[in-house]
Coordinates of C-alpha atoms in Angstrom, one line a residue:
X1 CA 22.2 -14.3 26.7
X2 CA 21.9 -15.0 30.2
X3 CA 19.2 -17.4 32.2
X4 CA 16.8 -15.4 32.7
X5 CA 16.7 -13.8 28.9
X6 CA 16.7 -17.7 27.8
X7 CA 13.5 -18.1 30.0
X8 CA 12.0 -15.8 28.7
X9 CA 12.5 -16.0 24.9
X10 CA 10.9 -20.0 25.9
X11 CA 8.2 -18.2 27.1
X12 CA 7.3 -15.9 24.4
X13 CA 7.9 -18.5 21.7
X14 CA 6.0 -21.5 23.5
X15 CA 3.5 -19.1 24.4
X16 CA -0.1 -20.8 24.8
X17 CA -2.4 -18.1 23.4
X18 CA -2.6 -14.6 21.6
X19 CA -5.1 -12.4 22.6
X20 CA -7.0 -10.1 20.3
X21 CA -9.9 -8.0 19.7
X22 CA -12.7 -9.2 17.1
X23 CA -13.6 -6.0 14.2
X24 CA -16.2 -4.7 16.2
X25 CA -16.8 -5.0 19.8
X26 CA -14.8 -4.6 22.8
X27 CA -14.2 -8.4 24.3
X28 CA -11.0 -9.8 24.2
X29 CA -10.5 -13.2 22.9
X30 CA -7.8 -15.5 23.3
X31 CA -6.3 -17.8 20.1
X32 CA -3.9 -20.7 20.4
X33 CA -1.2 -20.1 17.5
X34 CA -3.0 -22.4 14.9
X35 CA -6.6 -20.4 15.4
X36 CA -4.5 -16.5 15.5
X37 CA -3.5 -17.0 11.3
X38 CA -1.6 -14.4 10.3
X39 CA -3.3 -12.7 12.9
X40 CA -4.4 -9.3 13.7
X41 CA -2.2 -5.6 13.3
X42 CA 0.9 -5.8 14.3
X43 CA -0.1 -3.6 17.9
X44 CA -0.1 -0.3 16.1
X45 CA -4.1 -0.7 17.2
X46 CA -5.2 0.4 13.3
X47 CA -7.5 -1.1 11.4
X48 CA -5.2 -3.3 8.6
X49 CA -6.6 -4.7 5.5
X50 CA -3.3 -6.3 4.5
X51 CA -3.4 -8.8 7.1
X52 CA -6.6 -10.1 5.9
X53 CA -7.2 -13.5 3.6
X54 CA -8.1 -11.4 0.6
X55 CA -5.8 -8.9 0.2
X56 CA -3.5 -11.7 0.5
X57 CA -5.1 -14.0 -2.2
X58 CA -5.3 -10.8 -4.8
X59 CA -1.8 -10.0 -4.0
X60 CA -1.2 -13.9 -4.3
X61 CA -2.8 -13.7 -7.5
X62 CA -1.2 -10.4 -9.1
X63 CA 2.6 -11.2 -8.2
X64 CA 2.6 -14.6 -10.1
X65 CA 2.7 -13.0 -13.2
X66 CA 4.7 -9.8 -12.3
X67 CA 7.5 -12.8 -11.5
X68 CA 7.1 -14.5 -14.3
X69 CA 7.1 -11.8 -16.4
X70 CA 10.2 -10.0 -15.0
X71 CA 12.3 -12.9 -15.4
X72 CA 11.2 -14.3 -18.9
X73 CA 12.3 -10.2 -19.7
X74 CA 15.4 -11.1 -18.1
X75 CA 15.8 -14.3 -20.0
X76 CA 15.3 -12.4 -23.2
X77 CA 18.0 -9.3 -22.3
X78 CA 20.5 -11.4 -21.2
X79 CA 20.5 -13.1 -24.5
X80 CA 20.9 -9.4 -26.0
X81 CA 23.7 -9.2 -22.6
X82 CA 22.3 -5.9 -21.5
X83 CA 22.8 -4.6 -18.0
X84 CA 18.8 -4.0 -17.8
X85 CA 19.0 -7.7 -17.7
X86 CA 20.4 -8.0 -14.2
X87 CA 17.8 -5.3 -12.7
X88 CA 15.1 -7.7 -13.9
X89 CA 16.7 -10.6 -12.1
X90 CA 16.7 -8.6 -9.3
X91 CA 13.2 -7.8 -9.3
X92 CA 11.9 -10.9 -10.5
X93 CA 13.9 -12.5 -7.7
X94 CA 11.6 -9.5 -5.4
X95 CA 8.8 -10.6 -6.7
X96 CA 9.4 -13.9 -6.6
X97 CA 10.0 -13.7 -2.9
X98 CA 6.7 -11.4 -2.6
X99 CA 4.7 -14.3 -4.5
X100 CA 6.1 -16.6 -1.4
X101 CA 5.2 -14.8 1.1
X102 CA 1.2 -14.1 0.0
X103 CA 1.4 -17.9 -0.1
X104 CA 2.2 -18.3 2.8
X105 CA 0.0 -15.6 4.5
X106 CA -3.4 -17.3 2.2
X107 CA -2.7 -20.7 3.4
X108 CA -1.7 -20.0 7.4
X109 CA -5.0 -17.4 7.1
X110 CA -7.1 -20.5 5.6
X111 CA -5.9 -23.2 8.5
X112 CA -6.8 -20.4 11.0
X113 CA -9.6 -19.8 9.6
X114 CA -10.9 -23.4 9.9
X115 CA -9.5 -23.9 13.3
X116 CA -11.5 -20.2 14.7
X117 CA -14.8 -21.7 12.8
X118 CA -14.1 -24.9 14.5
X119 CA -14.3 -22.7 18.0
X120 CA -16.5 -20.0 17.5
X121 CA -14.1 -16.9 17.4
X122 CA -14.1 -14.2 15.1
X123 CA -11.3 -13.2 13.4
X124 CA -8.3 -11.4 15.7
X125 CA -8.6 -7.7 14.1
X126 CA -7.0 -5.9 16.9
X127 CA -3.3 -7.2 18.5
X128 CA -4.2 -6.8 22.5
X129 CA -0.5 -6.2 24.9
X130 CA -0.2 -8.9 27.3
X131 CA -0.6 -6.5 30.3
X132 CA -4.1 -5.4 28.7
X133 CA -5.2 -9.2 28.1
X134 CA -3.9 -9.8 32.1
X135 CA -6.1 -7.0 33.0
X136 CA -8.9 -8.8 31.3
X137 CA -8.6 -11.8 32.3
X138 CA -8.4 -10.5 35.8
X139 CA -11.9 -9.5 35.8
X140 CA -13.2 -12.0 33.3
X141 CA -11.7 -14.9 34.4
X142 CA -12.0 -17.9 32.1
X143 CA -11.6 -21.5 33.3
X144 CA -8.5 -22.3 31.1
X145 CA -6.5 -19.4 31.3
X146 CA -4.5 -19.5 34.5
X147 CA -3.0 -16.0 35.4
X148 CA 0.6 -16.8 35.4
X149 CA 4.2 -15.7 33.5
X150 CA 3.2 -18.9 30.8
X151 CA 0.0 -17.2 29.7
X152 CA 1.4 -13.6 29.6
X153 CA 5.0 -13.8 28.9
X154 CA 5.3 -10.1 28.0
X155 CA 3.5 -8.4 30.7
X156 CA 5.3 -6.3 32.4
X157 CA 2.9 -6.0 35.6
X158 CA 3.0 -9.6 36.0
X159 CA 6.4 -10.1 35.9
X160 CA 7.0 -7.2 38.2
X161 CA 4.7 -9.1 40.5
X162 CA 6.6 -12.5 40.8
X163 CA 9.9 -10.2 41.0
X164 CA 8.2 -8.8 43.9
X165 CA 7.5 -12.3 44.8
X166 CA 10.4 -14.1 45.1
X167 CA 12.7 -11.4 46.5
X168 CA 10.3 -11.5 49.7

């Protein structure tokens, strides 16, 4: 990985905000990583229920004791030592991992949840590209979003612009 790929990953992982469109309405709003949650749909634009908090907490809810379950039947056939015993492991261990994850997805949805209610923004529905939120902010301009490479690390017309920039 040279330099500039280096400087980049930086960028894109120390990124400041995300930028996002609430349900309804066509303003783009930008989110600082703790206030973004598990965030909106993944840029396919589509209107995604499983990256909301309660499709998360029933999910939460419903593989707990699908875990359970599997391995206590796994316990119990590998007493009897039947094969079916290790397929249960295996999906009990699935599960499991499934059970961990919706975890994970209720309780970073809850912090950003209380960190958008502590700032007024609605929920990030919508994944905006960072060319499209540079485009925004270009004619919406907002005091603390400075229009530079930090702010938009993936977009691709600002980068071609500081390119263009420093090979003058």
């Amino acid at each position: 990985m040279d330099a500039k790929e280096k400087e980049h990953l930086n960028r894109v992982l120390n990124r400041p905000y995300y930028y996002g469109y609430a349900m309804r309405g066509k303003t783009l709003f930008a989110y600082t990583k703790e206030e973004w949650g598990i965030g909106a749909s993944s840029g396919g634009g589509d209107y995604n229920l499983i990256r909301s908090f309660y499709f998360s907490l029933a999910l939460t809810i419903l593989m707990a004791p699908v875990a359970l379950a599997c391995l206590i039947l796994a316990l119990v056939l590998l007493i009897n030592l039947q094969i079916t015993a290790l397929i249960m492991v295996f999906f009990g261990l699935i599960f499991g991992f499934a059970f961990l994850q919706c975890c994970f997805n209720v309780k970073e949805e809850w912090l950003g949840r209380k960190a958008r209610k502590l700032t007024g923004l609605p929920k990030p529905w919508w994944k905006a590209s960072d060319d499209h939120a540079y485009e925004w902010f270009l004619n919406h301009p907002h005091p603390h979003i400075p229009m530079t490479l930090e702010y938009f690390p993936d977009s691709v017309k600002l980068r071609q612009a500081a390119d263009n920039a420093a090979s003058n």
